[in-house]
mmCIF file of C-alpha atoms and ligand atoms in Angstrom:
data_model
loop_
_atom_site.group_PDB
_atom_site.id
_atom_site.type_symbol
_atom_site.label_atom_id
_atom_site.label_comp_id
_atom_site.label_asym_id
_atom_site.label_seq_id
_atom_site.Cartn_x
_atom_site.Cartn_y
_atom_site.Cartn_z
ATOM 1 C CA UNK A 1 27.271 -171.033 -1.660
ATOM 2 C CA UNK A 2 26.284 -170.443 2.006
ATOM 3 C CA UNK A 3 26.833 -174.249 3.860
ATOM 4 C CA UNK A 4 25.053 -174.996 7.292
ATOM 5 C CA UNK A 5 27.341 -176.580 9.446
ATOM 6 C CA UNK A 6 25.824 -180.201 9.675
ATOM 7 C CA UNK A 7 28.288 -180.920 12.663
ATOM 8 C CA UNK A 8 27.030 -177.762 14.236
ATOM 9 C CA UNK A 9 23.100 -178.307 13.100
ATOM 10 C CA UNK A 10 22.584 -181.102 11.006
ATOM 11 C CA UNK A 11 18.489 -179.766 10.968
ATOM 12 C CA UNK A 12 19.602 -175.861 10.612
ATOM 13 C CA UNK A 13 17.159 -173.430 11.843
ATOM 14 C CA UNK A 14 16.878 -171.391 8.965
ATOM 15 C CA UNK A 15 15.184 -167.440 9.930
ATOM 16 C CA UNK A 16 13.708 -165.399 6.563
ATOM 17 C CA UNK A 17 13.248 -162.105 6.440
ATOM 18 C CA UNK A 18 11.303 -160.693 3.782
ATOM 19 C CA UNK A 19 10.623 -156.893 2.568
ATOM 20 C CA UNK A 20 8.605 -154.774 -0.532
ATOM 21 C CA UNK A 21 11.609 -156.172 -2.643
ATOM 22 C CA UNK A 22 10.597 -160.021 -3.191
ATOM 23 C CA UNK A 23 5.966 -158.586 -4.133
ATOM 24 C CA UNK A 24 7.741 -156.011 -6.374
ATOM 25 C CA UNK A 25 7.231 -158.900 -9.021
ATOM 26 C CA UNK A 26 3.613 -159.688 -8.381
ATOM 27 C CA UNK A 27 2.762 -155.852 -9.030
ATOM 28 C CA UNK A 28 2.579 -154.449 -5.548
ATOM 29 C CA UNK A 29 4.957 -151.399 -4.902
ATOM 30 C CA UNK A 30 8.187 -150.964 -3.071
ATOM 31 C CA UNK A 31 8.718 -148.211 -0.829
ATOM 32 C CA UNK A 32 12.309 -146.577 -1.964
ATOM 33 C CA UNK A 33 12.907 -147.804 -5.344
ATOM 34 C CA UNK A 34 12.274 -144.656 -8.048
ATOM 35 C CA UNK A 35 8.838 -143.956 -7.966
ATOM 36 C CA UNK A 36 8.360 -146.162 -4.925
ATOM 37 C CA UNK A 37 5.364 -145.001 -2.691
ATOM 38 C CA UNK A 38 7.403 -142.864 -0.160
ATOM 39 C CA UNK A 39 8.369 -140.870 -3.413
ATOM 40 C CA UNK A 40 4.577 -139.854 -3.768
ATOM 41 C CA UNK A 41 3.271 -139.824 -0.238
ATOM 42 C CA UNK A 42 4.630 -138.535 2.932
ATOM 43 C CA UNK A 43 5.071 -141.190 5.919
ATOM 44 C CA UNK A 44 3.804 -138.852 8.329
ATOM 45 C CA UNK A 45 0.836 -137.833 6.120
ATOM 46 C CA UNK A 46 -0.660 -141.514 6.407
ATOM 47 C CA UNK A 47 1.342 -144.082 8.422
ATOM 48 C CA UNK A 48 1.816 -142.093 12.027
ATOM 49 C CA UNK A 49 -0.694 -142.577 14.680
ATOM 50 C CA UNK A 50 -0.859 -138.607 14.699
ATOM 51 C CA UNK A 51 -1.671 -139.001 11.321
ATOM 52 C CA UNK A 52 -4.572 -141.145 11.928
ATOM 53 C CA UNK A 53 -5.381 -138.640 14.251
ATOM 54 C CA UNK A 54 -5.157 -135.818 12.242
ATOM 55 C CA UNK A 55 -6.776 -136.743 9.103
ATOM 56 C CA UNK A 56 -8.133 -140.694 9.370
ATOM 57 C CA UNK A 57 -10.061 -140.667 6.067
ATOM 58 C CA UNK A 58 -6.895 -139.765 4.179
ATOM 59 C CA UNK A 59 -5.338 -142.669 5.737
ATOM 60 C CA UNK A 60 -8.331 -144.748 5.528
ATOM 61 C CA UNK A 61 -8.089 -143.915 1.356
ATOM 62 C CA UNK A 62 -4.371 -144.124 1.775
ATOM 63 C CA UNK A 63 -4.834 -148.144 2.761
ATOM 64 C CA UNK A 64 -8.063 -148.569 0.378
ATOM 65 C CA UNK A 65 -6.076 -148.282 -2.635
ATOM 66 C CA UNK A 66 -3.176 -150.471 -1.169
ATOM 67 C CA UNK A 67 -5.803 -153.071 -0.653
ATOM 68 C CA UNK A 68 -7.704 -152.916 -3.213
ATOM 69 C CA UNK A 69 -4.474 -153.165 -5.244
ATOM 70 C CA UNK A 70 -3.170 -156.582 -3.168
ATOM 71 C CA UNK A 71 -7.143 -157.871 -3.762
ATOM 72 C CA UNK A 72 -7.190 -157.556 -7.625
ATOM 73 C CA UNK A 73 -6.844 -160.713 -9.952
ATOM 74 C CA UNK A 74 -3.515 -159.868 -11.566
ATOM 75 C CA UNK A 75 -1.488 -159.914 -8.120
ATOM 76 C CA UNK A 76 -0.537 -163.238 -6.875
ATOM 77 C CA UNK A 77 2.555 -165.107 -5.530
ATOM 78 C CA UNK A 78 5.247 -165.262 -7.453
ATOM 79 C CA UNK A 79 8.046 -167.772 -7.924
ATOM 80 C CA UNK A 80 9.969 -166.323 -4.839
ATOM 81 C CA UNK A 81 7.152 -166.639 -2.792
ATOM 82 C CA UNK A 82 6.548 -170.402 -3.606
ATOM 83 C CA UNK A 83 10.001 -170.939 -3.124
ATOM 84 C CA UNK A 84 9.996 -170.291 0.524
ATOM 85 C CA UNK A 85 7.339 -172.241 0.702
ATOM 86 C CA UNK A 86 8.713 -174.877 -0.613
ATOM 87 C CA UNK A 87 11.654 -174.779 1.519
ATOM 88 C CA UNK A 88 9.562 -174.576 4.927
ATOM 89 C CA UNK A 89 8.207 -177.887 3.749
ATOM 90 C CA UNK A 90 11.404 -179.924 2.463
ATOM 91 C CA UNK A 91 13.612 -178.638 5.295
ATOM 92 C CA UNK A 92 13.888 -180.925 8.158
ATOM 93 C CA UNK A 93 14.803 -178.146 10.161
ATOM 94 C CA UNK A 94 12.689 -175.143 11.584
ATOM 95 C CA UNK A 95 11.952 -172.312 8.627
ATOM 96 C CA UNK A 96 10.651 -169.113 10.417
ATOM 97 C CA UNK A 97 9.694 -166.735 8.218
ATOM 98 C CA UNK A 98 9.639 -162.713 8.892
ATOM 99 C CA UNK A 99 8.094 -160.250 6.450
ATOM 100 C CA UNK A 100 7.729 -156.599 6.726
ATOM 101 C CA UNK A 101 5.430 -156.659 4.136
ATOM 102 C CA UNK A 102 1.402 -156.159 4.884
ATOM 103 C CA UNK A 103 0.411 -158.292 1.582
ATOM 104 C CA UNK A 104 -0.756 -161.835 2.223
ATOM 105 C CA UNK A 105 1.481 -163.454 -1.263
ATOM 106 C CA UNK A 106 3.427 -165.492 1.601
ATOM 107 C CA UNK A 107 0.075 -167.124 2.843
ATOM 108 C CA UNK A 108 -1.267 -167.715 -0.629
ATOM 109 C CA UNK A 109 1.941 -169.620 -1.425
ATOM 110 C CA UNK A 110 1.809 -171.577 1.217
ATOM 111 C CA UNK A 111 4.152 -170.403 4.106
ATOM 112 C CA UNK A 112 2.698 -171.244 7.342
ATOM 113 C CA UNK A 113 5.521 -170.319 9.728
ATOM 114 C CA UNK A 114 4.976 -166.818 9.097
ATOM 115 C CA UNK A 115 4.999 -163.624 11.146
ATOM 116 C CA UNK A 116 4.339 -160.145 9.735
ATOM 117 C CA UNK A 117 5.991 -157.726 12.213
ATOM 118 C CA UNK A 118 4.512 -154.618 10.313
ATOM 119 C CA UNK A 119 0.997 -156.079 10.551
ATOM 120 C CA UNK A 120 -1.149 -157.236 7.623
ATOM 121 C CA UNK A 121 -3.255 -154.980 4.995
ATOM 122 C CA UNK A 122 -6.198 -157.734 4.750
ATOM 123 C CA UNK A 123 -6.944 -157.409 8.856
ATOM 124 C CA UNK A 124 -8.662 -154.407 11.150
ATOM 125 C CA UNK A 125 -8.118 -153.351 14.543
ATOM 126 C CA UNK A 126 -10.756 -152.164 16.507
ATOM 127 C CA UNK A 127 -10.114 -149.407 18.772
ATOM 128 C CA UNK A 128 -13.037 -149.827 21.151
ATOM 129 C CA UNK A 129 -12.453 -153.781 21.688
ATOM 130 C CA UNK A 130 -9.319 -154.419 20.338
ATOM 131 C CA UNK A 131 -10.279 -156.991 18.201
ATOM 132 C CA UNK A 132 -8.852 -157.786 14.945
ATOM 133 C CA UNK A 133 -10.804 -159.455 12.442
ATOM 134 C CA UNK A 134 -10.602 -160.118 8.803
ATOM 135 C CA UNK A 135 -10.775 -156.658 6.656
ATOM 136 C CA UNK A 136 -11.516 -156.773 2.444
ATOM 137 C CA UNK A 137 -13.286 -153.962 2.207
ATOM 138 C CA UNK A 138 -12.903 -150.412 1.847
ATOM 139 C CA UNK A 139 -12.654 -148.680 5.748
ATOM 140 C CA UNK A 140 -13.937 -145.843 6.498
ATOM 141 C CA UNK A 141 -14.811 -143.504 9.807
ATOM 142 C CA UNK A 142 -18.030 -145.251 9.879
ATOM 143 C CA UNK A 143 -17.374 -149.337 9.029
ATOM 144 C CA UNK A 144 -18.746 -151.262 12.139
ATOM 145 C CA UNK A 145 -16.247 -153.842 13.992
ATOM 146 C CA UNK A 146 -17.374 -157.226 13.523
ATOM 147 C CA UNK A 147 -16.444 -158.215 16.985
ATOM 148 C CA UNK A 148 -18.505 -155.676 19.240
ATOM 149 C CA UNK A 149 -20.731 -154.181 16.530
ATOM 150 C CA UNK A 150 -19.522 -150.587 17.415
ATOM 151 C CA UNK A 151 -19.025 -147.894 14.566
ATOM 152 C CA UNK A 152 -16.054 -145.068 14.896
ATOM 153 C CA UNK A 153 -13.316 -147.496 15.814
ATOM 154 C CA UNK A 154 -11.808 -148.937 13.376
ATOM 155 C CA UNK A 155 -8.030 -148.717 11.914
ATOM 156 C CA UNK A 156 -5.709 -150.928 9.754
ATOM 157 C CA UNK A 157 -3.753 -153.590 11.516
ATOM 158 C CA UNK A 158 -0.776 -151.885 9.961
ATOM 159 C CA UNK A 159 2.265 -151.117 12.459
ATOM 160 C CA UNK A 160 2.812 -147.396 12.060
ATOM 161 C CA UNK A 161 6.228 -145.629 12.271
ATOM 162 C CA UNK A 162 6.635 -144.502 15.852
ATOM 163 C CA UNK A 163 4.595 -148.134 16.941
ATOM 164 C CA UNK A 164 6.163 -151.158 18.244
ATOM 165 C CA UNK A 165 6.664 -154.059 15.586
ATOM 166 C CA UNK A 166 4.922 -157.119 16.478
ATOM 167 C CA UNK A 167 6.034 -160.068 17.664
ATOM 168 C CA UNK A 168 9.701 -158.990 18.772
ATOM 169 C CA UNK A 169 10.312 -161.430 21.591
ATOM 170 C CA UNK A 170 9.782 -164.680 19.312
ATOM 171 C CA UNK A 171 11.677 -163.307 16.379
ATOM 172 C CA UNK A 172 14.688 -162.004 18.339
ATOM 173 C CA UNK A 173 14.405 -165.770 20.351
ATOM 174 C CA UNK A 174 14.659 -167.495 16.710
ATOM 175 C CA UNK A 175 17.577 -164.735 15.462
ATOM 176 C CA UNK A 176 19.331 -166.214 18.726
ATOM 177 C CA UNK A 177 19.668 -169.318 17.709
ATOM 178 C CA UNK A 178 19.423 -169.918 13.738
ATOM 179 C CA UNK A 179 22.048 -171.678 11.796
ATOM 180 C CA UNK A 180 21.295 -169.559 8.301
ATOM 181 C CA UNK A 181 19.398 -166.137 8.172
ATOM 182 C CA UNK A 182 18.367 -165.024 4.788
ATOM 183 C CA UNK A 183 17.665 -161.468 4.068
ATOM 184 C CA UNK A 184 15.323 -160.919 0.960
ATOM 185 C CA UNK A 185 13.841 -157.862 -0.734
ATOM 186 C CA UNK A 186 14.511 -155.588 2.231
ATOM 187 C CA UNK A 187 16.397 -152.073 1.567
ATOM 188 C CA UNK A 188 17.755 -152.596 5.138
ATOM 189 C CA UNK A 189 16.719 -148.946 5.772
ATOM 190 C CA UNK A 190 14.103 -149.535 8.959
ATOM 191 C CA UNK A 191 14.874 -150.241 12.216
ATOM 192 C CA UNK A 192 14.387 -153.102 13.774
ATOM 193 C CA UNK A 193 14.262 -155.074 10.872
ATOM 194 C CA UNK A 194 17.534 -153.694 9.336
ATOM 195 C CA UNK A 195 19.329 -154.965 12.510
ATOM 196 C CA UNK A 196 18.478 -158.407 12.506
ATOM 197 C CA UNK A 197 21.571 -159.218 10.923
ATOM 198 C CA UNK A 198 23.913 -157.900 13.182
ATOM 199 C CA UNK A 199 21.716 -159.527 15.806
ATOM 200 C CA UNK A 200 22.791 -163.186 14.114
ATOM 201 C CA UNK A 201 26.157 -161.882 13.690
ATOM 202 C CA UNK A 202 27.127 -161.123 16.799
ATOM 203 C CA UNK A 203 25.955 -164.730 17.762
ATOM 204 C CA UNK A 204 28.820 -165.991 16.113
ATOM 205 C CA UNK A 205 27.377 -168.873 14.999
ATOM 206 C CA UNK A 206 24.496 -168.182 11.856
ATOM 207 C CA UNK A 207 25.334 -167.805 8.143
ATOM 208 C CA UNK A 208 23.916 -164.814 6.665
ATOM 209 C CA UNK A 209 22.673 -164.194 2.836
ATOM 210 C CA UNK A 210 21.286 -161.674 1.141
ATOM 211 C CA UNK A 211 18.914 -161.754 -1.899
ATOM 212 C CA UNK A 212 18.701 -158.389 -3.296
ATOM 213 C CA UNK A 213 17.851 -156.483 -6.521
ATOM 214 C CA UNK A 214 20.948 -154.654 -5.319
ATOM 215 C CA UNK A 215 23.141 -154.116 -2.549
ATOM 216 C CA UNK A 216 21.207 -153.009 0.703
ATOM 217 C CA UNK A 217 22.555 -150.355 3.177
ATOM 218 C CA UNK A 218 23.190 -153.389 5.472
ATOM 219 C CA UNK A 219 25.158 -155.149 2.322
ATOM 220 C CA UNK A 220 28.407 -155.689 4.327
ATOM 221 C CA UNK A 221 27.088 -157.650 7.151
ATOM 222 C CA UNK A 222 26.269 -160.345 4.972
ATOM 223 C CA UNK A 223 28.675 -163.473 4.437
ATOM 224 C CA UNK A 224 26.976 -163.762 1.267
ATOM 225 C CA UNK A 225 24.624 -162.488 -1.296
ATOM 226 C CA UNK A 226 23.509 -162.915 -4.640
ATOM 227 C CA UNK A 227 21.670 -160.009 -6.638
ATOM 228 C CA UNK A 228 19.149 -159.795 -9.009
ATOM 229 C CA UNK A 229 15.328 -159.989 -9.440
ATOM 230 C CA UNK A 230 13.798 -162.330 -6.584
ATOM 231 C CA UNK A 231 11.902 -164.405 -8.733
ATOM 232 C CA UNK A 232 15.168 -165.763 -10.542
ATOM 233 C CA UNK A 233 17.553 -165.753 -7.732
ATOM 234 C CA UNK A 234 15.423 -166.815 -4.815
ATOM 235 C CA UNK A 235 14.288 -170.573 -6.682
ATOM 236 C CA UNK A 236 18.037 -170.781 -7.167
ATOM 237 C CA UNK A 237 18.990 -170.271 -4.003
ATOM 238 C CA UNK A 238 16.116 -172.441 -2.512
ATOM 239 C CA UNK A 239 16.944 -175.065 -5.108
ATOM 240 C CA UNK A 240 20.369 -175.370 -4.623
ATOM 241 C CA UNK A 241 19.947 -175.424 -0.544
ATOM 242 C CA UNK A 242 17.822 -178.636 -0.794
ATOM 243 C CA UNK A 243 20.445 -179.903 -2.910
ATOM 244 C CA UNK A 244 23.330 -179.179 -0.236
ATOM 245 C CA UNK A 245 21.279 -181.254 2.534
ATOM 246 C CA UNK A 246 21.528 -184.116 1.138
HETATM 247 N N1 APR B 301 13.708 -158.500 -6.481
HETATM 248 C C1 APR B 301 14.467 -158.368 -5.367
HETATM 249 N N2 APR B 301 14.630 -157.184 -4.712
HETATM 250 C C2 APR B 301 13.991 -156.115 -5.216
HETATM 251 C C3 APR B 301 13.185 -156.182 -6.377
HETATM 252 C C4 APR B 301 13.058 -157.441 -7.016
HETATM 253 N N3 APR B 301 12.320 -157.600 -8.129
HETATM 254 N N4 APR B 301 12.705 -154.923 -6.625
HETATM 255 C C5 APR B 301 13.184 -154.136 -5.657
HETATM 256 N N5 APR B 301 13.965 -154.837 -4.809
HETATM 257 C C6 APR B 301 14.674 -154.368 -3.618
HETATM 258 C C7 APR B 301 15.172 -152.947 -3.726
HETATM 259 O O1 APR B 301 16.484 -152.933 -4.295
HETATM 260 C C8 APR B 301 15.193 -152.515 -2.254
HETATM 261 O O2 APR B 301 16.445 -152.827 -1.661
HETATM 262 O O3 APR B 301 13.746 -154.378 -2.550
HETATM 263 C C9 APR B 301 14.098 -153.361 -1.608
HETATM 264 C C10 APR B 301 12.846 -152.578 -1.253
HETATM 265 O O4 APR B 301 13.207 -151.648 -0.259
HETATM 266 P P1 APR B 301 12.075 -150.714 0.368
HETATM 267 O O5 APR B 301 11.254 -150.127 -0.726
HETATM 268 O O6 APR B 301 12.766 -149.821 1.338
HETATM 269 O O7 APR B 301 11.121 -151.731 1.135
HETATM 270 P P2 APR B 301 11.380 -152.421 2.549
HETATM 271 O O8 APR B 301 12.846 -152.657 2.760
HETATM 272 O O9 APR B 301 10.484 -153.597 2.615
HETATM 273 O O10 APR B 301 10.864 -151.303 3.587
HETATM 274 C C11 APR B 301 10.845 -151.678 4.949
HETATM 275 O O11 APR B 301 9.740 -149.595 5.473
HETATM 276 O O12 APR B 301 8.194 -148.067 4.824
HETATM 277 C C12 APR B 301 8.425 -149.089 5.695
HETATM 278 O O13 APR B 301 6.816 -150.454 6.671
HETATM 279 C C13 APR B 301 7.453 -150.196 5.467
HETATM 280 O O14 APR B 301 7.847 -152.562 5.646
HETATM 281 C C14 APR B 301 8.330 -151.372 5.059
HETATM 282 C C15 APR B 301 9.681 -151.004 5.618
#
């Protein structure tokens, strides 16, 4: 069981990150799994910029369904979720957490210290202002942006592949100096999320975990891990973290 040096960081700055892997229990899809969504749709058929281009009202359907999915009744947080909520409130150190998920089950658990570096499936970007505003609703090539009332511009606020993640600076600052990173749900296959763990290692200083359903590709840079669903193993691991502080 991963210990934080208390002589080294008696706080611990403790950086999550978070993939498809820990919602697969709530009922949204993974990506790579069997059947996962890049098994039925192309990535360049609906999350490119030229694919926006190309076609936008397939990718405006494409990201319809996906939130119309995340806005039904039957998907909601589940125990993993609440458990790193939990543990950004009883830690006395800092708790950042990173998801490459799009979903919004870290907010409704409670997380606050929370940055989506893929962008979020509940928020639009328009083109002609830039603004991004709330988005529950289906979006199409006509939907009006709230902020400057002009029709025609609107996208997801989804990071595409081929875009820049957000946020970089501020996460690689926080990979700099934790104490414990914690890799969750992630299939470590997409860059520069998969890296972040190399990043810690080669600070020489953080403990790394992972909390998988199974081994990741990035499996062996971790000084620890523990498999299984993330419902079950992430309360655990929480649990028993709280425990070691005192
Ligand atoms: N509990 C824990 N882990 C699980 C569970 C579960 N119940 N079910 C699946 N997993 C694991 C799988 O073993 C896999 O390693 O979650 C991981 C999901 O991997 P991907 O489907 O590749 O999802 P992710 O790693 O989040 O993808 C990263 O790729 O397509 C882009 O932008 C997209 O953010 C996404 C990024």
């Amino acid at each position: 069981m991963t210990r934080i040096d208390k002589a080294q960081s008696p706080s611990g700055r403790i950086v999550i990150l978070t993939g498809a892997g820990i919602s697969k229990e709530s009922g949204l899809e993974t990506f790579r799994d069997p059947g996962g969504i890049w098994s039925r749709v192309r990535i360049e058929d609906v999350a490119t910029p030229e694919a926006f281009t190309r076609d936008p009202e397939r990718v405006h359907g494409f990201y319809n369904a996906r939130r119309q999915g995340l806005l039904s009744d039957n998907v909601r947080p589940n125990a993993a979720h609440l458990a790193l909520a939990r543990l950004e409130s009883e830690w006395p150190g800092e708790v950042l957490l990173v998801t490459q998920n799009i979903d919004d089950l870290h907010e409704r658990a409670g997380s606050r210290n929370l940055i989506h570096m893929h962008g979020e499936l509940l928020r639009a970007l328009c083109l002609h202002c830039r603004g991004v505003e709330v988005w529950r609703d289906d979006m199409a090539l006509d939907s009006v942006c709230p902020t400057c009332g002009r029709a025609g511009g609107l996208r997801v606020n989804v990071v595409w592949f081929g875009e820049m993640p957000f946020e970089m600076e501020r996460i690689y600052q926080a990979l700099a100096g934790c104490d414990l990173f914690i890799s969750i749900g992630t299939s470590g296959n997409v860059y520069p999320a998969a890296g972040f763990v190399a990043e810690v290692r080669g600070t020489g200083r953080g403990a790394t975990v992972e909390l998988n359903l199974e081994p990741s590709e990035g499996h062996s840079h971790f000084t620890e891990s523990h498999y299984g669903p993330a419902s079950e193993i992430v309360p655990i691991f929480v649990e028993t973290l709280l425990q070691e502080r005192t």
